[in-house]
Coordinates of C-alpha atoms and ligand atoms in Angstrom, one line a residue:
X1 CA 8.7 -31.8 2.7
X2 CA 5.5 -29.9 3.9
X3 CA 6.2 -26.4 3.9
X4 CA 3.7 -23.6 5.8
X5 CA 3.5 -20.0 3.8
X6 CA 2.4 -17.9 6.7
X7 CA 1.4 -14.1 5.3
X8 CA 0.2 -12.3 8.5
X9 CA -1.8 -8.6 8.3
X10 CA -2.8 -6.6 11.1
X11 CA -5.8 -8.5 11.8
X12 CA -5.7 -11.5 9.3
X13 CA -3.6 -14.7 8.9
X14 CA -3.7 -15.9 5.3
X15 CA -2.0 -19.7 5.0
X16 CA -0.8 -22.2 2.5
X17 CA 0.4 -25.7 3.3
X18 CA 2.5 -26.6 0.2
X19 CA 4.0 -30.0 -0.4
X20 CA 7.4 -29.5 -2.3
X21 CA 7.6 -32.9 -3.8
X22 CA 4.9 -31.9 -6.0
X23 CA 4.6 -28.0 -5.6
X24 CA 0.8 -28.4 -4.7
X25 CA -1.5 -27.0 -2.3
X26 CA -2.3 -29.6 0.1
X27 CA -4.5 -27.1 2.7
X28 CA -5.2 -23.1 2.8
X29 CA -7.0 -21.1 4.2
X30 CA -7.2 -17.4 6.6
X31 CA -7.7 -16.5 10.1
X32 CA -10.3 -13.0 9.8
X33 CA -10.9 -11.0 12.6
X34 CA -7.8 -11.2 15.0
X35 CA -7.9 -9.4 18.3
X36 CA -11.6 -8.4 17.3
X37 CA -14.8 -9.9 17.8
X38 CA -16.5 -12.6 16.1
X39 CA -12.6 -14.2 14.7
X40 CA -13.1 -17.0 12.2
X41 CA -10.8 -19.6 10.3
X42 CA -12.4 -20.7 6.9
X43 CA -9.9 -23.6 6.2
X44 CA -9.6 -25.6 3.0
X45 CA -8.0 -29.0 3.8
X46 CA -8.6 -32.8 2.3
X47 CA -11.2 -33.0 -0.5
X48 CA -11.0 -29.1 -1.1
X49 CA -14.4 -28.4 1.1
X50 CA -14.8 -25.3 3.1
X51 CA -14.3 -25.6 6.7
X52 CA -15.3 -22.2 8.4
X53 CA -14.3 -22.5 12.5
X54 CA -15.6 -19.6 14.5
X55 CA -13.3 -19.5 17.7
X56 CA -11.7 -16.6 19.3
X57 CA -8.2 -15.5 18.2
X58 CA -7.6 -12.9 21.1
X59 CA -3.9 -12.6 19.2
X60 CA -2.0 -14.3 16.1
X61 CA -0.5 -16.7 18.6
X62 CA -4.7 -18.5 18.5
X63 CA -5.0 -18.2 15.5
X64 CA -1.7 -20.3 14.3
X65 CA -2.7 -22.3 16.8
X66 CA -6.3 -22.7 15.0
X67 CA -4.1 -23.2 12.1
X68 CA -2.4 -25.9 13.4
X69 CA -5.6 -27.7 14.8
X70 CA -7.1 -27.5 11.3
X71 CA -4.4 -29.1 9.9
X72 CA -4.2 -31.8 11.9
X73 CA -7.2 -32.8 12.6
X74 CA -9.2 -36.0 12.4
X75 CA -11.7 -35.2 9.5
X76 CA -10.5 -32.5 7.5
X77 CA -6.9 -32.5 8.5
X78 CA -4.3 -33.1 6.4
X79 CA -1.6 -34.4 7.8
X80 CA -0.6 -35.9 11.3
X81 CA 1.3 -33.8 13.5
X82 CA 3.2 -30.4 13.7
X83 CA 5.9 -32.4 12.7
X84 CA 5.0 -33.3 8.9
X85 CA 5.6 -29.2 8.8
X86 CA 9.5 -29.1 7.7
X87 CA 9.6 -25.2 7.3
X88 CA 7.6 -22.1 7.7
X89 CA 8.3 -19.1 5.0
X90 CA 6.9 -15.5 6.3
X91 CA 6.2 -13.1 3.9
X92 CA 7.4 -10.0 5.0
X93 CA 7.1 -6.5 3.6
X94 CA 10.1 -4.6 3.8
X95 CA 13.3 -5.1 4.0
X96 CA 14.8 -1.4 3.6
X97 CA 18.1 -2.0 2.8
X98 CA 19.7 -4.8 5.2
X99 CA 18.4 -7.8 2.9
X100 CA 18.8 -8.3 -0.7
X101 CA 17.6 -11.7 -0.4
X102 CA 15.4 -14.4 1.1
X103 CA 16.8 -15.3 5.1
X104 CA 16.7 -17.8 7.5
X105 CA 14.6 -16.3 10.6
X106 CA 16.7 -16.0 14.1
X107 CA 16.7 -13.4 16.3
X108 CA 19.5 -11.3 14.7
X109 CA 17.1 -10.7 11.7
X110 CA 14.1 -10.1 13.9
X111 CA 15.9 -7.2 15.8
X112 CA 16.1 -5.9 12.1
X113 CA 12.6 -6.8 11.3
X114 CA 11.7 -4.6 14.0
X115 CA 13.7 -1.9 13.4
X116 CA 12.3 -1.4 9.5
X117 CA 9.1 -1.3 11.0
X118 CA 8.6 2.6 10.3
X119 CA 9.1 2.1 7.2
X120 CA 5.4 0.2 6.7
X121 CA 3.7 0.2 9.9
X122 CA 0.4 -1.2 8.4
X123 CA 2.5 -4.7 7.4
X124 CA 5.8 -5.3 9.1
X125 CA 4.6 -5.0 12.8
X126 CA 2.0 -7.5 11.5
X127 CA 4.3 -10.0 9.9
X128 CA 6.9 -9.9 13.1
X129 CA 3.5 -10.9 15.5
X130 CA 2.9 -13.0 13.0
X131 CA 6.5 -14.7 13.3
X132 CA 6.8 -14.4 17.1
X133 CA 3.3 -16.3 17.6
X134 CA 4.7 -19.0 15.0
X135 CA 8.3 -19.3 16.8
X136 CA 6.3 -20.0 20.2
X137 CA 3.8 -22.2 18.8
X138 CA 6.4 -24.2 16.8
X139 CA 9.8 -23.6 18.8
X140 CA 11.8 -26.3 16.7
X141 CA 10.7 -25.7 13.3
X142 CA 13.0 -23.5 10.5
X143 CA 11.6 -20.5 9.4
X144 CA 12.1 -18.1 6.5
X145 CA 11.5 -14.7 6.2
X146 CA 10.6 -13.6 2.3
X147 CA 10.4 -9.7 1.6
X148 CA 8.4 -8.1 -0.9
X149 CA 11.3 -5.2 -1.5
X150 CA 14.4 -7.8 -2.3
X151 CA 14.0 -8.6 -6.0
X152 CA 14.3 -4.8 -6.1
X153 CA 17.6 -4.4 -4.3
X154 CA 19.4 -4.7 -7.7
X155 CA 17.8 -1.2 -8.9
X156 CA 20.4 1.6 -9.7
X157 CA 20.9 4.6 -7.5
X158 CA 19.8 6.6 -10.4
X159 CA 16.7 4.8 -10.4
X160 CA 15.7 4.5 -6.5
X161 CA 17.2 8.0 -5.3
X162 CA 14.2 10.7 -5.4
X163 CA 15.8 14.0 -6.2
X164 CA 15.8 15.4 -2.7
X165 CA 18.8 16.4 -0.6
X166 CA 20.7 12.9 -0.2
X167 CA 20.9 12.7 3.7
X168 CA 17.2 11.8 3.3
X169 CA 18.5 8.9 1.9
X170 CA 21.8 8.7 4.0
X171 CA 20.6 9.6 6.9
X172 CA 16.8 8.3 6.7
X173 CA 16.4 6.2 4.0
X174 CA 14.0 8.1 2.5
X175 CA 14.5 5.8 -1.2
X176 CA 12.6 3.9 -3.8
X177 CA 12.2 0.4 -2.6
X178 CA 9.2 -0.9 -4.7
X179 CA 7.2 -3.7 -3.3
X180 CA 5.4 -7.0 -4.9
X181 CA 9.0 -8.5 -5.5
X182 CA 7.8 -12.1 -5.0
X183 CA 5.3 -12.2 -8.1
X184 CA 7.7 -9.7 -10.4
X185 CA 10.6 -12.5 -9.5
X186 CA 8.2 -15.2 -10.4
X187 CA 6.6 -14.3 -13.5
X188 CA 9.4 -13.2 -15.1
X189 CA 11.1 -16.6 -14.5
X190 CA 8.2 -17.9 -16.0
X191 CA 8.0 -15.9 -18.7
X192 CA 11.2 -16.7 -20.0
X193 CA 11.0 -20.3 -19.2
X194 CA 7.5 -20.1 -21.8
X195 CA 9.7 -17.9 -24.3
X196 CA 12.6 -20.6 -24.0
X197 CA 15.3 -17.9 -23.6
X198 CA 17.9 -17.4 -21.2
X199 CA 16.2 -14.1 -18.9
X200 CA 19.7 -12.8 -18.8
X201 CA 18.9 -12.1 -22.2
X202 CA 15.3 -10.6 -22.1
X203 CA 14.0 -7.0 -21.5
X204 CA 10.7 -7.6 -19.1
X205 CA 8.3 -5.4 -18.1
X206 CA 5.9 -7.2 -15.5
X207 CA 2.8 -5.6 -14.9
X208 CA 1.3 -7.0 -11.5
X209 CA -2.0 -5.3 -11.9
X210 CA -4.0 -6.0 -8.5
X211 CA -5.8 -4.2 -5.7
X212 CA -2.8 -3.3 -5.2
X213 CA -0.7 -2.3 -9.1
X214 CA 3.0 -2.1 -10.1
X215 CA 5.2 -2.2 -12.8
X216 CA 8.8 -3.5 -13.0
X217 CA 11.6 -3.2 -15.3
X218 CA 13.7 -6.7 -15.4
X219 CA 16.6 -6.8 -17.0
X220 CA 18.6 -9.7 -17.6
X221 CA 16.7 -11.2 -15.0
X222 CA 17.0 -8.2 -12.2
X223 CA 15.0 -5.5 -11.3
X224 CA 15.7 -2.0 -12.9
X225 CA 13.3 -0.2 -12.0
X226 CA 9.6 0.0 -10.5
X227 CA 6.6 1.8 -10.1
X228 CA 6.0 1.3 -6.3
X229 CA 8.2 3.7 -4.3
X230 CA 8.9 4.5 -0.7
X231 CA 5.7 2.8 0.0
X232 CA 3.1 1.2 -2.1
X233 CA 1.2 4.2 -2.4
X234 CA 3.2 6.0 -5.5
X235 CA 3.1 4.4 -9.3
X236 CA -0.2 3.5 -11.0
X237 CA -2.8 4.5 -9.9
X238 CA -5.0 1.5 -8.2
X239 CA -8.2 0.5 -6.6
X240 CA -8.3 2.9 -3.7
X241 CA -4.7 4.4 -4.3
X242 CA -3.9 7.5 -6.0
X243 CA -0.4 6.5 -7.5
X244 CA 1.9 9.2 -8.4
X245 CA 1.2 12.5 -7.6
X246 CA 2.7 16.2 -7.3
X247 CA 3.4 16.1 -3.6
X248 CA 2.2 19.9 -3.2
X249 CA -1.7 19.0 -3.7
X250 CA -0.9 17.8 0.3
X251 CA -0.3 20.7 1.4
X252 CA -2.7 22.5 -0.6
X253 CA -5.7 19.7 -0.1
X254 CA -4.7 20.4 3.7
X255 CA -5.7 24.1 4.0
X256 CA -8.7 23.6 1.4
X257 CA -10.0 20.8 3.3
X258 CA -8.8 21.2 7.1
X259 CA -8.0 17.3 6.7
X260 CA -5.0 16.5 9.0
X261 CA -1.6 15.0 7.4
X262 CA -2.7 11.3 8.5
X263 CA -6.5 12.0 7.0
X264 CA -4.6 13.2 3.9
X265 CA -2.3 10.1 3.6
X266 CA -5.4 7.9 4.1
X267 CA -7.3 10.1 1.4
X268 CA -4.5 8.9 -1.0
X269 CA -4.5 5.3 -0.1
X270 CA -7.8 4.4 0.8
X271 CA -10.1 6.7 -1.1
X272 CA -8.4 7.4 -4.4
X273 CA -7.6 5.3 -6.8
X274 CA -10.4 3.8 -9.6
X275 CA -12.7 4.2 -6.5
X276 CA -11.7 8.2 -6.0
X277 CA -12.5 8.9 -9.6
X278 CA -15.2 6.7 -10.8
X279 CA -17.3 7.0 -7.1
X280 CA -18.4 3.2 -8.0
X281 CA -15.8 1.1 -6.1
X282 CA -12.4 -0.2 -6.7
X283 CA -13.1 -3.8 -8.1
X284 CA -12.7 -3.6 -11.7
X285 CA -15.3 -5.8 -12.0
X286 CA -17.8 -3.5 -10.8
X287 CA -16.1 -0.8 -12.8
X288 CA -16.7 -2.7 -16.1
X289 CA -20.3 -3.2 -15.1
X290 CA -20.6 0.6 -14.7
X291 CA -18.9 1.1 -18.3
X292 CA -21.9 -1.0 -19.6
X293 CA -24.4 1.0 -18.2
X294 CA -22.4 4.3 -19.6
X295 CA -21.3 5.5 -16.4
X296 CA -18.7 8.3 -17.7
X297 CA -17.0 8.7 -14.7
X298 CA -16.0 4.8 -14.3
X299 CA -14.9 4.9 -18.5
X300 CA -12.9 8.0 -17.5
X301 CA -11.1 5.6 -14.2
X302 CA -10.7 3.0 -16.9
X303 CA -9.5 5.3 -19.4
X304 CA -7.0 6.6 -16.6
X305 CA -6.0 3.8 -15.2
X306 CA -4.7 2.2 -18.9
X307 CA -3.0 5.3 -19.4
X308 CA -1.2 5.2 -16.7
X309 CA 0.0 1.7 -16.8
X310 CA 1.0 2.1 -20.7
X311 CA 2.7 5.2 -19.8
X312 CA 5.2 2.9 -17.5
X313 CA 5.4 0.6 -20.4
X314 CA 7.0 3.2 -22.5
X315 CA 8.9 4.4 -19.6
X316 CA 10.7 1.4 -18.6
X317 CA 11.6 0.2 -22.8
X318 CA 13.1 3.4 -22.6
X319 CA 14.9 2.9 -19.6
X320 CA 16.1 -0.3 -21.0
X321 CA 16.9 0.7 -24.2
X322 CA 14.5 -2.5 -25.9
X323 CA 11.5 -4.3 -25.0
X324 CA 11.0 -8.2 -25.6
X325 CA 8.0 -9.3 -23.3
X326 CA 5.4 -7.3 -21.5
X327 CA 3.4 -9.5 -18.6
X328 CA 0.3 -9.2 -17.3
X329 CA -0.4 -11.0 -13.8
X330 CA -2.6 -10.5 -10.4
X331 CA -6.1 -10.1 -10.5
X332 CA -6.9 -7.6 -12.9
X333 CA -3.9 -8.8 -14.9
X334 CA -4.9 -11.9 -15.5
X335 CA -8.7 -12.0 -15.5
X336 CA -9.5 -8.0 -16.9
X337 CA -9.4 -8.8 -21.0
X338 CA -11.1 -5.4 -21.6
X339 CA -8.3 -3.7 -19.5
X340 CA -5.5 -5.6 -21.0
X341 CA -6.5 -4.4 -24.4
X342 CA -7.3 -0.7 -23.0
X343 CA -3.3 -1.0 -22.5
X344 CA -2.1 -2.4 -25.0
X345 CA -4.3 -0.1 -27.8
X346 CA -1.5 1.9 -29.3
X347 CA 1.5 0.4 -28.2
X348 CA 2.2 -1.0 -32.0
X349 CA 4.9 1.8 -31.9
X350 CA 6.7 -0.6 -29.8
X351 CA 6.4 -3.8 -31.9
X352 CA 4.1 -5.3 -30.4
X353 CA 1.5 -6.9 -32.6
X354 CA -1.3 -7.6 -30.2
X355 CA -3.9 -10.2 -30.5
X356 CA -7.1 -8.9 -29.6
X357 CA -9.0 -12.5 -30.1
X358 CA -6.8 -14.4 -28.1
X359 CA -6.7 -11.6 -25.4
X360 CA -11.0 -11.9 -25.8
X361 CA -10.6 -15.7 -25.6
X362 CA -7.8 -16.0 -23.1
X363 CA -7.5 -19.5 -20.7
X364 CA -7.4 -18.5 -17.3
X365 CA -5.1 -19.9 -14.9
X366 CA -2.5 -20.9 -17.4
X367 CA 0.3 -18.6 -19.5
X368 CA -1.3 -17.7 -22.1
X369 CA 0.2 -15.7 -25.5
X370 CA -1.6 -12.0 -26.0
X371 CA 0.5 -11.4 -29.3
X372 CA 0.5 -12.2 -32.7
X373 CA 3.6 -15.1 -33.9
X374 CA 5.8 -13.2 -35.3
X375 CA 5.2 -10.0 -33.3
X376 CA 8.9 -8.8 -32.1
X377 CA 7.7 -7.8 -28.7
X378 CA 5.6 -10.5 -26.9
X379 CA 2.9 -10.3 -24.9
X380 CA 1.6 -13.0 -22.0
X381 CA -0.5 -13.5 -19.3
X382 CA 1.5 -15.2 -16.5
X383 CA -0.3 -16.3 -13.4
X384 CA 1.1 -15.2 -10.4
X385 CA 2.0 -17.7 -7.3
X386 CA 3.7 -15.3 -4.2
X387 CA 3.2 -18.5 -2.1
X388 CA 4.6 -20.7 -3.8
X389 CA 7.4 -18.4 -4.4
X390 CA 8.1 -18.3 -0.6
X391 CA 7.8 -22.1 -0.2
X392 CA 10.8 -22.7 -2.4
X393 CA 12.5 -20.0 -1.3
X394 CA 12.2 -21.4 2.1
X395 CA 13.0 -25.0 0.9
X396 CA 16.3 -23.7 -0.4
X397 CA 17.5 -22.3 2.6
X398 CA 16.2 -25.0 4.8
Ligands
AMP1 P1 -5.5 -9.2 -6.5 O1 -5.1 -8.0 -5.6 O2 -4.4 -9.6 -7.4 O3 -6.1 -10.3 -5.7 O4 -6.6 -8.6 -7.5 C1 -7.9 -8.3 -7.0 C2 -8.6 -7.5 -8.0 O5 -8.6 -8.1 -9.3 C3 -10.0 -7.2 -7.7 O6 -10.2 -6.2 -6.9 C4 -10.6 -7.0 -9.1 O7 -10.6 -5.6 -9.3 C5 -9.7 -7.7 -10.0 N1 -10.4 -8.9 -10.7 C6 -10.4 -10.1 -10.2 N2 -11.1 -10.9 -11.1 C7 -11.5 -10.1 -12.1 C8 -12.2 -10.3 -13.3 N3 -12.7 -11.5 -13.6 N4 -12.4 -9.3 -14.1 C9 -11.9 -8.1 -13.8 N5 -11.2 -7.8 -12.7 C10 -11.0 -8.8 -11.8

């Protein structure tokens, strides 16, 4: 069975055609530009060549459409009809409290979709178009919806209840959800499928260091705890998010600054971050090329941003009273050695015995050992794969 991961934004359409049997990407590709001018597909179908389409997508519902075309068709298409297409997953962003797991799309979970939209207007309005355009395009085809906030659902009150009067959480659900659920599920699977133990058994803390960063604490195979709170703003700090932060410098950045609440919000989440403190950008990439050149201000984003992350480390073997495995995955995670070692400098305390060769001469793209044989407390990289995490989520409740 063919199944389509569908991961709509505001005004993009990323897409993976995954072929179950085997688990591999048979097309991908995004949809840039929706509802704007100058919309363009750059689709990656049979032979793994770039095919960049510039049509208009006036909504989502052209764009899938586009999708569908690309896939199809006579030269770079990859399979027939519409039909070959058994499922479509969604990714969706929140699921506040109403699903703890992956769920078969009708129009009973929609009217929830909809109604968790406040809680992230940037993504869920997004994924619902993105849904509704799908359902009209492909009427008779099964889809899945797979929230980012699920694998989380398992987290104590103690642990998702900020210390505020409780009818913000009982009466509006003001809560730590924690997002990035998919890739903290996934890797820790992984990882204890590499470490050959049963993850009921294991004390996990998955660092998905992106764009976008958070930490998890998995125990026994469930979430316990993580970084990412109400929204994805709190927790590390990231490339253009601040991360935690005493909720008073609002107020006071307000009256210093004559910045409204919605220009303060955006502040936090779009100029903060690595990119707030070093002023050279959020890719880490660009960051370490500043640290070359001695740029002080990038070394101290660097400096803070490892800090931060090893901090939550500590944190969460606390929390769990023991630490087996820390993982690294996402972007920075995977590729960033000089970051992974900025971590993990100091965190012998732990037992970890970390291998700074191996982390200098990692493989990319597989999971790859950071720590020492014999170190108590191990240390991998684990590639991350959201998609394919929705594809067999949607095969298994197709
Ligand atoms: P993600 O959100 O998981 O796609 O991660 C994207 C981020 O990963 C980029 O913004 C970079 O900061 C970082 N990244 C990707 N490749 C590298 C690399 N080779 N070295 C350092 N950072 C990287």
């Amino acid at each position: 069975m063919n199944i389509l991961v569908i991961n709509a934004g505001s005004s993009s359409l990323k897409y993976q055609l995954i072929d179950m049997k085997t688990e591999g990407v048979v097309a991908k590709g995004l949809c840039e530009r929706i509802g704007i001018a100058g919309s363009v597909l750059k689709h990656k179908g049979k032979g793994g060549e770039e095919v960049v389409v510039s049509a208009p997508m006036p909504d989502h519902g052209a764009a899938i459409q586009l999708v569908l075309d690309a896939l199809t068709d006579k030269n770079h298409g990859v399979i027939k009809s519409m039909k070959e297409i058994g499922a479509v997953g969604h990714r969706v962003v929140h699921s506040a409290e109403d699903f703890d797991k992956s769920v078969l799309i009708d129009d009973k979970v929609l009217a929830v979709c909809e109604k968790n939209a406040e809680l992230a207007p940037l993504h869920v309005p997004a994924n619902i178009t993105g849904i509704r355009a799908c359902k009209k395009v492909m009427p008779d085809t099964p889809m899945v919806a797979v929230f980012d906030t699920a694998f989380h659902s398992t987290m104590p009150p103690k642990a998702y209840l900020y210390a505020v009067p409780y009818e913000a959480y009982t009466d509006l659900k003001v809560r730590r959800y924690g997002f990035h659920g998919t890739s903290h599920m996934f890797v820790a699977r992984e990882a204890a499928a590499y470490l050959k133990k049963p993850i009921e058994k294991l004390k996990l803390v998955t660092c998905h260091l992106g764009n976008g960063s958070s930490i998890t604490a998995v125990d026994g195979g469930k979430s316990v705890d993580t970084s990412m709170g109400f929204t994805p703003l709190e927790g590390v700090p990231m490339g253009t998010r601040s991360g935690d932060i005493d909720a008073a410098v609002i107020e006071y950045l307000m009256n210093k600054t004559g910045m409204t609440i919605a220009e303060t919000i955006n502040y936090l989440n779009k100029k903060s971050g690595v990119l707030g403190v070093s002023g050279v950008g959020s890719d880490f990439r660009d960051l370490a090329a500043a640290e070359k050149e001695g740029n002080r201000r990038a070394i101290l984003a660097l400096d803070l941003f490892a800090y931060r992350v090893k901090k939550y480390i500590g944190a969460y073997a606390a929390a769990m009273n023991g630490l087996d495995c820390v993982v690294f995955t996402a972007g920075v995670g995977e590729n960033d050695a000089a970051m992974r070692q900025r971590i993990m400098d100091g965190t012998d305390f732990l037992g970890v015995d970390f291998d700074k060769e191996a982390n200098k001469n990692f493989t990319r793209g597989v999971i790859f050992e950071l720590s020492k044989k014999g170190s108590r407390v191990k240390v991998l990289i684990v590639p991350t794969n959201e998609e394919l995490v929705i594809a067999r989520e949607t095969k298994n409740l197709v």
